[in-house]
Short mmCIF file of C-alpha atoms in Angstrom, two decimals:
data_model
loop_
_atom_site.label_atom_id
_atom_site.label_comp_id
_atom_site.label_asym_id
_atom_site.label_seq_id
_atom_site.Cartn_x
_atom_site.Cartn_y
_atom_site.Cartn_z
CA VAL A 276 5.91 -47.43 -9.30
CA LYS A 277 2.68 -45.46 -9.20
CA LEU A 278 1.51 -43.23 -6.36
CA ARG A 279 -1.53 -45.48 -6.02
CA ASP A 280 0.71 -48.56 -5.50
CA VAL A 281 2.77 -46.78 -2.83
CA VAL A 282 -0.39 -45.85 -0.95
CA GLU A 283 -1.84 -49.36 -1.30
CA THR A 284 1.30 -51.18 -0.16
CA LEU A 285 2.39 -48.82 2.58
CA GLY A 286 -0.90 -47.15 3.54
CA PRO A 287 -1.67 -49.24 6.63
CA ARG A 288 1.94 -49.41 7.90
CA LEU A 289 2.44 -45.67 7.40
CA ARG A 290 -1.06 -44.99 8.80
CA LEU A 291 -1.37 -42.83 5.71
CA ARG A 292 -4.39 -40.58 5.28
CA VAL A 293 -5.19 -39.23 1.81
CA VAL A 294 -5.77 -35.52 2.41
CA ALA A 295 -6.19 -34.62 -1.27
CA ASP A 296 -5.94 -37.13 -4.11
CA ALA A 297 -6.16 -34.31 -6.68
CA GLY A 298 -7.19 -36.94 -9.23
CA GLU A 299 -3.51 -37.73 -9.77
CA MET A 300 -3.04 -41.08 -8.04
CA ASP A 301 -1.71 -42.63 -11.23
CA LYS A 302 1.36 -40.40 -11.24
CA GLU A 303 4.68 -42.21 -11.53
CA VAL A 304 6.91 -41.88 -8.45
CA THR A 305 10.52 -41.54 -9.61
CA GLY A 306 12.04 -41.47 -6.13
CA GLY A 307 11.85 -39.51 -2.94
CA TYR A 308 13.18 -36.43 -1.20
CA THR A 309 12.86 -35.35 2.39
CA GLY A 310 13.54 -31.95 3.95
CA ASP A 311 11.77 -28.99 5.46
CA LEU A 312 13.81 -26.18 3.95
CA LEU A 313 11.91 -25.18 0.85
CA SER A 314 14.90 -23.85 -1.09
CA HIS A 315 16.67 -27.18 -0.64
CA VAL A 316 13.64 -29.08 -1.85
CA ILE A 317 13.05 -26.92 -4.89
CA GLY A 318 16.74 -26.93 -5.77
CA LYS A 319 17.43 -30.62 -5.27
CA ALA A 320 14.31 -32.77 -5.47
CA GLN A 321 13.85 -34.34 -8.91
CA PRO A 322 10.69 -34.27 -11.03
CA GLY A 323 8.33 -37.07 -10.01
CA ASN A 324 9.83 -37.41 -6.51
CA ILE A 325 7.55 -37.84 -3.54
CA TRP A 326 8.36 -35.29 -0.85
CA VAL A 327 8.33 -36.08 2.87
CA THR A 328 8.10 -33.00 5.11
CA VAL A 329 6.80 -31.63 8.37
CA GLN A 330 5.72 -28.38 6.66
CA SER A 331 2.01 -28.09 5.93
CA HIS A 332 1.36 -24.47 4.91
CA PRO A 333 -0.04 -23.65 1.44
CA ASN A 334 3.34 -22.77 0.00
CA ILE A 335 4.47 -26.41 -0.04
CA VAL A 336 2.07 -26.91 -2.93
CA ALA A 337 3.79 -24.12 -4.88
CA VAL A 338 7.15 -25.79 -4.20
CA ALA A 339 5.81 -29.15 -5.43
CA VAL A 340 4.44 -27.54 -8.59
CA MET A 341 7.69 -25.73 -9.31
CA ALA A 342 9.82 -28.82 -8.78
CA GLY A 343 7.31 -31.06 -10.58
CA LEU A 344 6.93 -33.42 -7.60
CA SER A 345 4.46 -36.33 -7.68
CA GLY A 346 3.06 -35.79 -4.18
CA ILE A 347 3.66 -34.67 -0.61
CA ILE A 348 3.59 -36.72 2.60
CA ILE A 349 3.08 -34.48 5.62
CA VAL A 350 4.49 -36.17 8.71
CA GLU A 351 3.96 -36.08 12.47
CA ASP A 352 0.27 -35.26 12.23
CA ALA A 353 1.00 -31.65 11.35
CA ALA A 354 -2.27 -29.73 11.01
CA VAL A 355 -3.04 -29.17 7.32
CA ASP A 356 -5.08 -26.05 6.75
CA ALA A 357 -7.94 -25.80 4.29
CA MET A 358 -6.05 -23.48 1.98
CA THR A 359 -3.26 -26.05 1.52
CA ILE A 360 -5.82 -28.71 0.62
CA ARG A 361 -7.61 -26.43 -1.83
CA LYS A 362 -4.38 -25.43 -3.52
CA ALA A 363 -3.33 -29.09 -3.73
CA GLN A 364 -6.58 -29.98 -5.50
CA ASP A 365 -6.31 -26.97 -7.83
CA GLU A 366 -2.68 -27.63 -8.72
CA HIS A 367 -3.02 -31.44 -9.00
CA ILE A 368 -0.62 -32.24 -6.18
CA PRO A 369 -1.75 -35.26 -4.10
CA LEU A 370 -1.37 -34.71 -0.37
CA PHE A 371 -1.01 -37.35 2.37
CA ALA A 372 -0.69 -37.18 6.13
CA THR A 373 0.75 -39.58 8.68
CA PRO A 374 1.41 -39.57 12.43
CA LEU A 375 4.85 -41.13 11.83
CA ASN A 376 8.01 -39.03 11.55
CA SER A 377 10.12 -38.37 8.44
CA TYR A 378 12.72 -40.99 9.33
CA GLN A 379 10.13 -43.77 9.71
CA VAL A 380 8.33 -42.77 6.52
CA VAL A 381 11.50 -42.59 4.44
CA ALA A 382 12.71 -45.94 5.79
CA MET A 383 9.48 -47.65 4.75
CA LEU A 384 9.40 -45.93 1.37
CA ALA A 385 12.94 -47.15 0.71
CA GLN A 386 11.99 -50.69 1.74
CA ALA A 387 9.08 -50.55 -0.67
CA GLY A 388 11.46 -49.68 -3.50
CA VAL A 389 11.06 -45.91 -3.75
CA ALA A 390 14.63 -44.85 -4.49
CA PRO A 391 16.13 -41.65 -3.07
CA ALA A 392 16.76 -38.65 -5.35
CA GLU A 393 20.09 -38.94 -7.15
CA VAL B 172 -5.17 9.58 -32.50
CA ARG B 173 -2.75 12.04 -31.03
CA ILE B 174 -0.23 14.11 -32.94
CA ILE B 175 2.92 12.09 -33.58
CA THR B 176 5.93 14.41 -33.69
CA PRO B 177 8.65 14.07 -36.35
CA GLU B 178 11.11 13.41 -33.51
CA THR B 179 9.05 10.38 -32.42
CA LEU B 180 8.95 9.09 -35.97
CA ARG B 181 12.70 9.54 -36.36
CA LEU B 182 13.42 7.71 -33.09
CA ALA B 183 11.01 4.90 -33.92
CA ASP B 184 12.69 4.45 -37.27
CA GLU B 185 16.13 4.45 -35.69
CA LYS B 186 15.22 1.96 -32.93
CA GLY B 187 13.17 -0.27 -35.21
CA ILE B 188 9.94 0.28 -33.30
CA VAL B 189 6.69 -0.19 -35.21
CA LEU B 190 4.26 2.66 -34.53
CA VAL B 191 0.57 2.06 -35.09
CA SER B 192 -2.02 4.77 -34.59
CA THR B 193 -5.68 4.16 -33.93
CA PRO B 194 -8.74 6.30 -33.24
CA CYS B 195 -9.99 3.84 -30.62
CA SER B 196 -9.65 4.38 -26.87
CA MET B 197 -7.02 2.84 -24.62
CA PHE B 198 -9.71 0.58 -23.17
CA GLU B 199 -10.71 -0.70 -26.57
CA ALA B 200 -7.12 -1.12 -27.74
CA CYS B 201 -6.21 -3.07 -24.61
CA GLY B 202 -9.33 -5.14 -24.93
CA ARG B 203 -8.45 -6.16 -28.46
CA LEU B 204 -4.86 -7.00 -27.51
CA TYR B 205 -6.05 -9.15 -24.64
CA GLN B 206 -8.41 -10.87 -27.00
CA MET B 207 -5.40 -11.80 -29.09
CA GLY B 208 -3.87 -13.40 -26.02
CA LEU B 209 -1.44 -10.64 -25.00
CA GLU B 210 -1.57 -11.00 -21.24
CA SER B 211 0.47 -7.98 -20.25
CA VAL B 212 0.22 -4.52 -21.74
CA ASP B 213 2.35 -1.81 -20.25
CA ILE B 214 0.54 1.52 -20.37
CA ARG B 215 2.55 4.64 -19.61
CA ASP B 216 1.79 8.32 -19.59
CA ALA B 217 3.76 11.18 -21.13
CA GLU B 218 6.28 11.07 -18.26
CA ARG B 219 6.72 7.32 -18.76
CA ARG B 220 4.99 6.50 -15.50
CA SER B 221 2.72 3.48 -15.42
CA THR B 222 -0.78 3.67 -14.01
CA GLU B 223 0.42 1.72 -10.99
CA GLU B 224 3.28 4.13 -10.36
CA ARG B 225 0.91 7.05 -10.46
CA LEU B 226 -1.43 5.35 -8.01
CA THR B 227 1.47 4.46 -5.75
CA GLU B 228 2.62 8.09 -5.82
CA LEU B 229 -0.85 9.24 -4.88
CA SER B 230 -1.10 6.76 -2.05
CA ALA B 231 2.32 7.79 -0.72
CA LYS B 232 1.23 11.43 -0.82
CA TYR B 233 -1.98 10.78 1.04
CA LYS B 234 -0.78 8.29 3.62
CA GLN B 235 -3.96 8.78 5.67
CA PHE B 236 -5.93 7.23 2.88
CA ASP B 237 -5.91 3.83 1.33
CA ILE B 238 -6.36 4.84 -2.28
CA GLY B 239 -3.22 3.17 -3.58
CA VAL B 240 -4.25 -0.32 -2.59
CA LYS B 241 -7.78 0.18 -3.73
CA GLY B 242 -6.60 1.52 -7.06
CA LEU B 243 -4.21 -1.32 -7.73
CA ARG B 244 -6.80 -3.92 -6.90
CA ASP B 245 -9.19 -2.35 -9.37
CA LEU B 246 -6.49 -2.33 -11.98
CA GLU B 247 -5.74 -6.04 -11.59
CA HIS B 248 -9.41 -6.79 -11.64
CA SER B 249 -9.98 -4.99 -14.90
CA GLN B 250 -6.88 -6.56 -16.48
CA ALA B 251 -8.12 -10.05 -15.77
CA THR B 252 -11.54 -9.30 -17.15
CA LEU B 253 -10.60 -7.32 -20.23
CA ARG B 254 -9.72 -10.45 -22.13
CA GLU B 255 -13.29 -11.27 -23.04
CA TYR B 256 -13.86 -7.77 -24.27
CA GLY B 257 -15.60 -8.64 -27.51
CA ARG B 258 -18.23 -10.80 -25.88
CA ILE B 259 -18.74 -8.22 -23.18
CA GLN B 260 -19.58 -5.65 -25.78
CA GLU B 261 -22.36 -7.87 -27.11
CA LEU B 262 -23.75 -8.32 -23.63
CA MET B 263 -23.81 -4.59 -23.10
CA TYR B 264 -26.59 -4.34 -25.65
CA GLU B 265 -28.42 -7.29 -24.13
CA LEU B 266 -28.57 -6.49 -20.42
CA SER B 267 -30.18 -3.71 -18.42
CA VAL B 268 -28.47 -1.67 -15.74
CA CYS B 269 -30.61 -3.34 -13.04
CA ASP B 270 -29.18 -6.75 -14.03
CA ILE B 271 -25.64 -5.83 -13.04
CA MET B 272 -25.91 -2.92 -10.56
CA THR B 273 -25.08 -3.19 -6.87
CA THR B 274 -28.30 -2.94 -4.90
CA LYS B 275 -26.76 -2.54 -1.46
CA VAL B 276 -25.68 1.08 -1.67
CA VAL B 277 -23.48 2.74 0.92
CA THR B 278 -24.79 6.28 1.35
CA VAL B 279 -24.02 9.27 3.50
CA ASN B 280 -26.12 12.17 4.86
CA PRO B 281 -25.48 15.77 3.80
CA SER B 282 -25.04 16.67 7.48
CA ASP B 283 -22.35 14.02 8.07
CA SER B 284 -18.71 15.12 8.27
CA MET B 285 -16.20 14.51 5.50
CA ARG B 286 -14.20 12.51 8.02
CA HIS B 287 -17.17 10.16 8.37
CA ALA B 288 -17.45 9.93 4.59
CA LYS B 289 -13.74 9.10 4.38
CA GLU B 290 -14.16 6.28 6.91
CA LEU B 291 -17.14 4.87 5.01
CA LEU B 292 -15.20 4.86 1.74
CA ARG B 293 -12.23 3.24 3.43
CA LEU B 294 -14.27 0.59 5.27
CA HIS B 295 -16.25 -0.42 2.21
CA ARG B 296 -13.28 -0.04 -0.14
CA ILE B 297 -15.25 2.09 -2.56
CA SER B 298 -14.28 5.25 -4.36
CA GLY B 299 -17.50 7.21 -4.06
CA MET B 300 -21.09 7.16 -2.84
CA PRO B 301 -24.42 8.98 -3.19
CA VAL B 302 -25.50 11.60 -0.66
CA LEU B 303 -29.11 11.01 0.45
CA GLU B 304 -31.46 13.19 2.45
CA ALA B 305 -34.75 11.51 3.41
CA GLY B 306 -34.32 9.08 0.51
CA ARG B 307 -33.75 11.88 -2.00
CA LEU B 308 -30.56 11.95 -4.05
CA GLU B 309 -28.83 15.23 -3.16
CA GLY B 310 -25.36 14.72 -4.56
CA VAL B 311 -22.34 12.46 -4.85
CA ILE B 312 -19.16 12.38 -2.78
CA SER B 313 -15.95 10.77 -4.07
CA ILE B 314 -12.36 10.01 -3.04
CA GLU B 315 -11.26 13.11 -4.96
CA ASP B 316 -13.54 15.24 -2.77
CA VAL B 317 -12.05 13.63 0.34
CA ILE B 318 -8.51 14.26 -0.88
CA LYS B 319 -9.30 17.89 -1.64
CA ALA B 320 -10.86 18.29 1.81
CA LEU B 321 -7.71 16.76 3.37
CA GLU B 322 -5.47 19.08 1.38
CA GLU B 323 -7.47 22.13 2.43
CA HIS B 324 -7.72 20.95 6.05
CA ARG B 325 -11.50 20.85 5.74
CA ILE B 326 -11.93 17.21 6.70
CA ASP B 327 -14.39 18.12 9.48
CA SER B 328 -16.71 20.17 7.28
CA GLU B 329 -20.13 18.86 6.30
CA VAL B 330 -20.54 16.61 3.30
CA ARG B 331 -23.15 18.99 1.82
CA LYS B 332 -20.47 21.68 1.42
CA ARG B 333 -18.01 19.41 -0.42
CA MET B 334 -20.21 17.08 -2.49
CA SER B 335 -20.91 17.60 -6.15
CA ARG B 336 -24.55 18.50 -6.63
CA HIS B 337 -24.58 17.92 -10.32
CA VAL B 338 -25.57 14.26 -10.27
CA VAL B 339 -25.50 12.19 -13.43
CA SER B 340 -27.73 9.17 -12.80
CA ILE B 341 -29.06 6.37 -14.97
CA GLY B 342 -32.40 4.59 -15.16
CA ALA B 343 -32.57 1.02 -13.88
CA HIS B 344 -34.07 -0.24 -17.13
CA GLU B 345 -31.66 1.42 -19.52
CA ARG B 346 -29.25 -0.78 -21.47
CA VAL B 347 -25.74 -1.29 -20.07
CA ILE B 348 -24.27 0.26 -23.22
CA GLU B 349 -26.01 3.53 -22.25
CA ALA B 350 -24.20 3.41 -18.93
CA VAL B 351 -20.90 2.88 -20.74
CA ARG B 352 -21.59 5.94 -22.89
CA LYS B 353 -22.46 7.99 -19.84
CA PHE B 354 -19.24 6.87 -18.14
CA SER B 355 -17.05 7.85 -21.05
CA LYS B 356 -18.88 11.13 -21.69
CA SER B 357 -18.90 12.29 -18.09
CA GLY B 358 -15.58 10.83 -16.95
CA LEU B 359 -17.34 9.71 -13.75
CA GLY B 360 -16.42 6.57 -11.85
CA ARG B 361 -19.94 5.65 -10.65
CA LEU B 362 -23.54 6.28 -11.58
CA PRO B 363 -26.41 6.24 -9.08
CA VAL B 364 -29.27 4.13 -10.48
CA VAL B 365 -32.83 5.45 -10.10
CA ASP B 366 -36.28 4.01 -10.86
CA GLU B 367 -39.04 5.72 -12.87
CA SER B 368 -39.95 7.97 -9.95
CA GLY B 369 -36.37 9.04 -9.34
CA VAL B 370 -35.82 6.94 -6.19
CA LEU B 371 -32.33 5.51 -5.71
CA VAL B 372 -32.38 1.72 -6.27
CA GLY B 373 -28.70 0.93 -6.78
CA ILE B 374 -25.29 2.05 -7.91
CA LEU B 375 -23.19 1.14 -10.92
CA THR B 376 -19.40 1.38 -11.21
CA LYS B 377 -17.17 0.70 -14.19
CA GLY B 378 -15.88 -2.31 -12.25
CA ASP B 379 -19.45 -3.69 -12.05
CA ILE B 380 -19.68 -3.62 -15.80
CA THR B 381 -16.53 -5.65 -16.48
CA GLY B 382 -16.79 -7.76 -13.33
CA ARG B 383 -20.46 -8.72 -13.44
CA LEU B 384 -20.58 -9.22 -17.17
CA ILE B 385 -17.73 -11.70 -16.87
CA THR B 386 -19.67 -13.67 -14.24
CA ILE B 387 -22.61 -13.87 -16.60
CA LEU B 388 -20.36 -14.69 -19.53
CA GLU B 389 -18.33 -17.48 -17.95
CA PRO B 390 -20.79 -20.37 -18.44
CA ARG B 391 -21.32 -19.28 -22.05
CA LEU B 392 -17.62 -19.02 -22.71
CA GLU B 393 -16.92 -22.54 -21.51
CA GLN B 394 -19.01 -23.74 -24.41
CA ASP B 395 -16.92 -22.10 -27.07
CA VAL B 396 -13.41 -22.44 -25.69
CA ALA B 397 -12.43 -24.00 -28.99
CA GLN B 398 -12.93 -20.70 -30.75
CA LYS B 399 -10.57 -18.82 -28.46
CA PRO B 400 -7.22 -17.95 -30.03
CA GLN B 401 -4.55 -20.30 -28.70
CA PHE B 402 -2.11 -18.54 -26.45
CA HIS B 403 0.96 -20.29 -27.83
CA GLU B 404 0.03 -19.57 -31.43
CA VAL B 405 -0.08 -15.86 -30.77
CA ILE B 406 3.22 -15.96 -28.90
CA GLU B 407 4.99 -18.04 -31.52
CA ASN B 408 4.02 -15.52 -34.16
CA LEU B 409 5.23 -12.69 -32.00
CA LEU B 410 8.52 -14.42 -31.21
CA ALA B 411 9.18 -14.90 -34.89
CA ASP B 412 9.17 -11.12 -35.11
CA GLU B 413 11.74 -10.87 -32.33
CA ALA B 414 9.27 -9.52 -29.84
CA THR B 415 9.60 -9.97 -26.10
CA LEU B 416 6.54 -10.92 -24.11
CA THR B 417 6.54 -9.71 -20.54
CA LEU B 418 4.38 -11.38 -17.92
CA ARG B 419 4.31 -9.16 -14.86
CA TYR B 420 2.93 -9.99 -11.42
CA ARG B 421 2.63 -7.86 -8.33
CA VAL B 422 4.09 -9.53 -5.25
CA VAL B 423 2.83 -8.40 -1.85
CA ALA B 424 5.22 -8.37 1.11
CA ASN B 425 4.52 -11.09 3.71
CA ASP B 426 1.57 -12.49 1.77
CA PHE B 427 2.53 -16.14 2.24
CA ALA B 428 -0.92 -17.35 1.25
CA ARG B 429 -0.57 -16.07 -2.32
CA ALA B 430 3.19 -16.46 -2.57
CA GLY B 431 4.28 -18.53 -5.55
CA GLU B 432 1.24 -17.79 -7.68
CA GLY B 433 3.16 -15.62 -10.12
CA SER B 434 5.75 -18.38 -10.58
CA SER B 435 3.01 -20.96 -11.15
CA LYS B 436 1.52 -18.82 -13.89
CA ILE B 437 4.90 -18.31 -15.53
CA LYS B 438 5.48 -22.06 -15.48
CA ARG B 439 2.09 -22.69 -17.08
CA ALA B 440 2.74 -20.08 -19.77
CA LEU B 441 6.04 -21.75 -20.68
CA GLN B 442 4.36 -25.16 -20.78
CA SER B 443 1.81 -23.86 -23.23
CA LEU B 444 4.70 -22.50 -25.31
CA ARG B 445 6.09 -26.06 -25.30
CA VAL B 446 9.42 -25.09 -23.79
CA PRO B 447 11.39 -28.25 -22.86
CA ALA B 448 10.68 -29.47 -19.31
CA ALA B 449 14.30 -29.25 -18.11
CA LEU B 450 14.45 -25.58 -19.06
CA ILE B 451 11.05 -24.83 -17.55
CA ARG B 452 12.37 -26.34 -14.34
CA ARG B 453 15.30 -23.91 -14.25
CA VAL B 454 13.01 -20.96 -14.94
CA ALA B 455 10.53 -22.21 -12.33
CA ILE B 456 13.19 -22.55 -9.62
CA SER B 457 14.54 -19.07 -10.39
CA SER B 458 11.14 -17.41 -10.44
CA TYR B 459 9.95 -19.15 -7.28
CA GLU B 460 13.05 -18.22 -5.29
CA ALA B 461 12.98 -14.65 -6.59
CA GLU B 462 9.28 -14.33 -5.81
CA MET B 463 9.77 -15.69 -2.28
CA ASN B 464 12.59 -13.20 -1.72
CA LEU B 465 10.14 -10.40 -2.52
CA VAL B 466 7.54 -11.87 -0.15
CA ILE B 467 9.98 -12.44 2.71
CA HIS B 468 12.44 -9.57 2.43
CA SER B 469 11.03 -6.69 0.39
CA GLU B 470 8.33 -4.12 0.91
CA GLY B 471 6.62 -5.65 -2.11
CA GLY B 472 7.43 -5.40 -5.78
CA TYR B 473 7.07 -7.03 -9.15
CA LEU B 474 8.00 -10.38 -10.62
CA SER B 475 8.34 -10.50 -14.40
CA ALA B 476 9.15 -13.12 -16.96
CA GLU B 477 10.49 -11.66 -20.19
CA ILE B 478 10.02 -14.29 -22.84
CA GLY B 479 12.09 -13.56 -25.91
CA PRO B 480 13.48 -15.59 -28.80
CA GLY B 481 15.60 -18.37 -27.32
CA GLN B 482 15.63 -17.07 -23.78
CA VAL B 483 13.59 -16.26 -20.69
CA SER B 484 14.62 -13.67 -18.14
CA ILE B 485 13.20 -13.63 -14.64
CA VAL B 486 13.26 -10.13 -13.23
CA THR B 487 12.24 -8.91 -9.80
CA GLU B 488 12.19 -5.30 -8.74
CA ASP B 489 11.21 -3.87 -5.40
CA SER B 490 11.27 -0.50 -3.71
CA GLY B 491 13.21 -1.48 -0.60
CA PRO B 492 14.68 -1.93 1.90
CA GLY B 493 17.67 -3.08 -0.17
CA ILE B 494 20.52 -5.48 0.67
CA GLU B 495 23.30 -4.38 3.05
CA ASP B 496 26.01 -6.55 1.56
CA VAL B 497 25.25 -8.20 -1.76
CA GLU B 498 28.33 -10.42 -1.65
CA LYS B 499 27.38 -11.74 1.78
CA ALA B 500 23.79 -12.30 0.68
CA MET B 501 25.09 -14.55 -2.07
CA GLN B 502 26.91 -16.85 0.37
CA PRO B 503 25.19 -20.20 0.85
CA GLY B 504 23.46 -20.38 4.22
CA PHE B 505 23.44 -16.63 4.86
CA SER B 506 19.94 -15.33 5.52
CA THR B 507 18.38 -12.37 7.28
CA ALA B 508 14.94 -14.02 7.47
CA PRO B 509 13.30 -13.78 10.90
CA ASP B 510 12.82 -16.95 12.97
CA TRP B 511 9.10 -17.33 12.30
CA VAL B 512 9.79 -17.30 8.56
CA ARG B 513 12.52 -19.94 8.97
CA GLU B 514 10.12 -22.14 10.91
CA LEU B 515 7.97 -22.25 7.80
CA GLY B 516 10.96 -23.63 5.93
CA PHE B 517 11.88 -20.42 4.14
CA GLY B 518 15.06 -18.45 4.62
CA ALA B 519 17.46 -21.38 4.23
CA GLY B 520 19.96 -18.95 2.74
CA VAL B 521 20.36 -20.78 -0.55
CA GLY B 522 17.64 -19.08 -2.60
CA LEU B 523 19.99 -16.74 -4.45
CA CYS B 524 22.46 -19.61 -4.98
CA ASN B 525 19.66 -21.68 -6.48
CA ILE B 526 18.84 -18.88 -8.91
CA LYS B 527 22.48 -18.34 -9.86
CA ARG B 528 22.98 -22.05 -10.44
CA CYS B 529 19.95 -22.21 -12.76
CA ALA B 530 20.74 -19.07 -14.74
CA ASP B 531 23.05 -18.60 -17.70
CA GLU B 532 23.40 -14.96 -16.72
CA PHE B 533 22.77 -13.58 -13.25
CA HIS B 534 22.69 -9.99 -12.11
CA LEU B 535 21.81 -8.55 -8.70
CA SER B 536 22.04 -4.90 -7.76
CA SER B 537 20.95 -3.36 -4.52
CA ALA B 538 21.79 -0.75 -1.92
CA PRO B 539 20.36 -0.18 1.57
CA GLY B 540 17.49 2.28 1.54
CA GLN B 541 16.96 1.62 -2.15
CA GLY B 542 15.32 -1.14 -4.07
CA THR B 543 16.75 -4.39 -5.32
CA LEU B 544 16.86 -5.45 -8.94
CA LEU B 545 17.45 -9.08 -9.82
CA ARG B 546 17.76 -10.46 -13.32
CA ALA B 547 18.33 -14.11 -14.18
CA MET B 548 18.53 -15.08 -17.83
CA ILE B 549 18.03 -18.65 -18.97
CA LEU B 550 18.90 -19.67 -22.51
CA LEU B 551 16.33 -21.93 -24.08
CA GLU B 552 18.77 -23.56 -26.46
CA GLY B 553 22.19 -25.08 -25.97
CA GLU B 554 23.78 -26.39 -22.82
CA GLN B 555 24.25 -24.43 -19.64
CA SER B 556 27.92 -23.89 -18.92
#
């Protein structure tokens, strides 16, 4: 499933806002990972996973690059600063925001067929 | 070319080190190496101290003054720009000093105090400035003058008593290459720029030459990217000769905005070397965690990737404060990160475990009050045990 498909199918239900598409909406989503502790994410998320987190500071982009993630969904309307958005564009990491919480987002992603990380 | 002693020759022979001598300057030699694609060149003096170490020593000695930071920034700046050295040289014959000089000049009066001059240098992050009286160029005052004044407890004396009156200046319409010659002949760090009637119209530093020329060059370079030597080709040739390429990045304590940049660059370098993705991932995790440890816990230090035949080592070194109990630090979930850092999602206490899990060989040494040295080696071939 492509990132674009996830956004198209779940966009309205997740009230998803595309913060930075980074020109990478055709990336393949291999599954998902959720967590706010960066060391856990970088150690356990698999390449191509979409990451659901409440963190929104610029370093999440570095984590996504290192772990080779397909994109980041920032939950609970956390304020995303300009530096995070710029880094996301520069590093080709698509960034989304939603007012929903991690649990709700993950539940819907799973329903839509995005499998959890093994 | 300096005299190479028989002892050096004997040692080189014994250790299998190739010695090459050249009549060209360090600047030129580095420029050529960068042109070849060598990103990191370690320059050391007779006592085996690097330029950075010497600057750090100076800044520690003169705590009142910010010369260490300033110096290091300059160094990084020139490293990044040296790469296009060849093209820069061409431009030096093309452009005039007035094309690249700084026109907003910070100046000081002869009757001002050295303390005032020190503040100006610090505020504007510059290493020297012209001394003007009623628009006339009277002399030049530099960081060295300030340091000497501090050493001699003369920081409240007038600038006119401490400045150098012998001013080497350059005409606004002279070629940039003339400025380069004047820099290397005089050993000066900056040249006041004057018009035909001798009035100050700007200032030129060595940094302006590399920095500004690059800005002018960039659009031109984009057109002939194809001609640039390919990074991975150079490296592959080097690796065949059993060389180790070291990529070294300075990591600043608590700089969360830039944290992770060194690791990103290492990852990109390995991708261009066509290292398999699964191995890059292990290197990337190790380097990121090690880099974040420097940002969160250390007083700042260096992150290096040593790329050798069949292996990559991630090395971090810092100057303190050191780890109380290394064994405890290795336990999953143990962290000394402050609460505000944890709120950002760092300090989960599994960073070191992540590194150890990814590495084929892991080494951590530290003691309180001293620095910490971490080395994680990842084999590029074969299975991880």
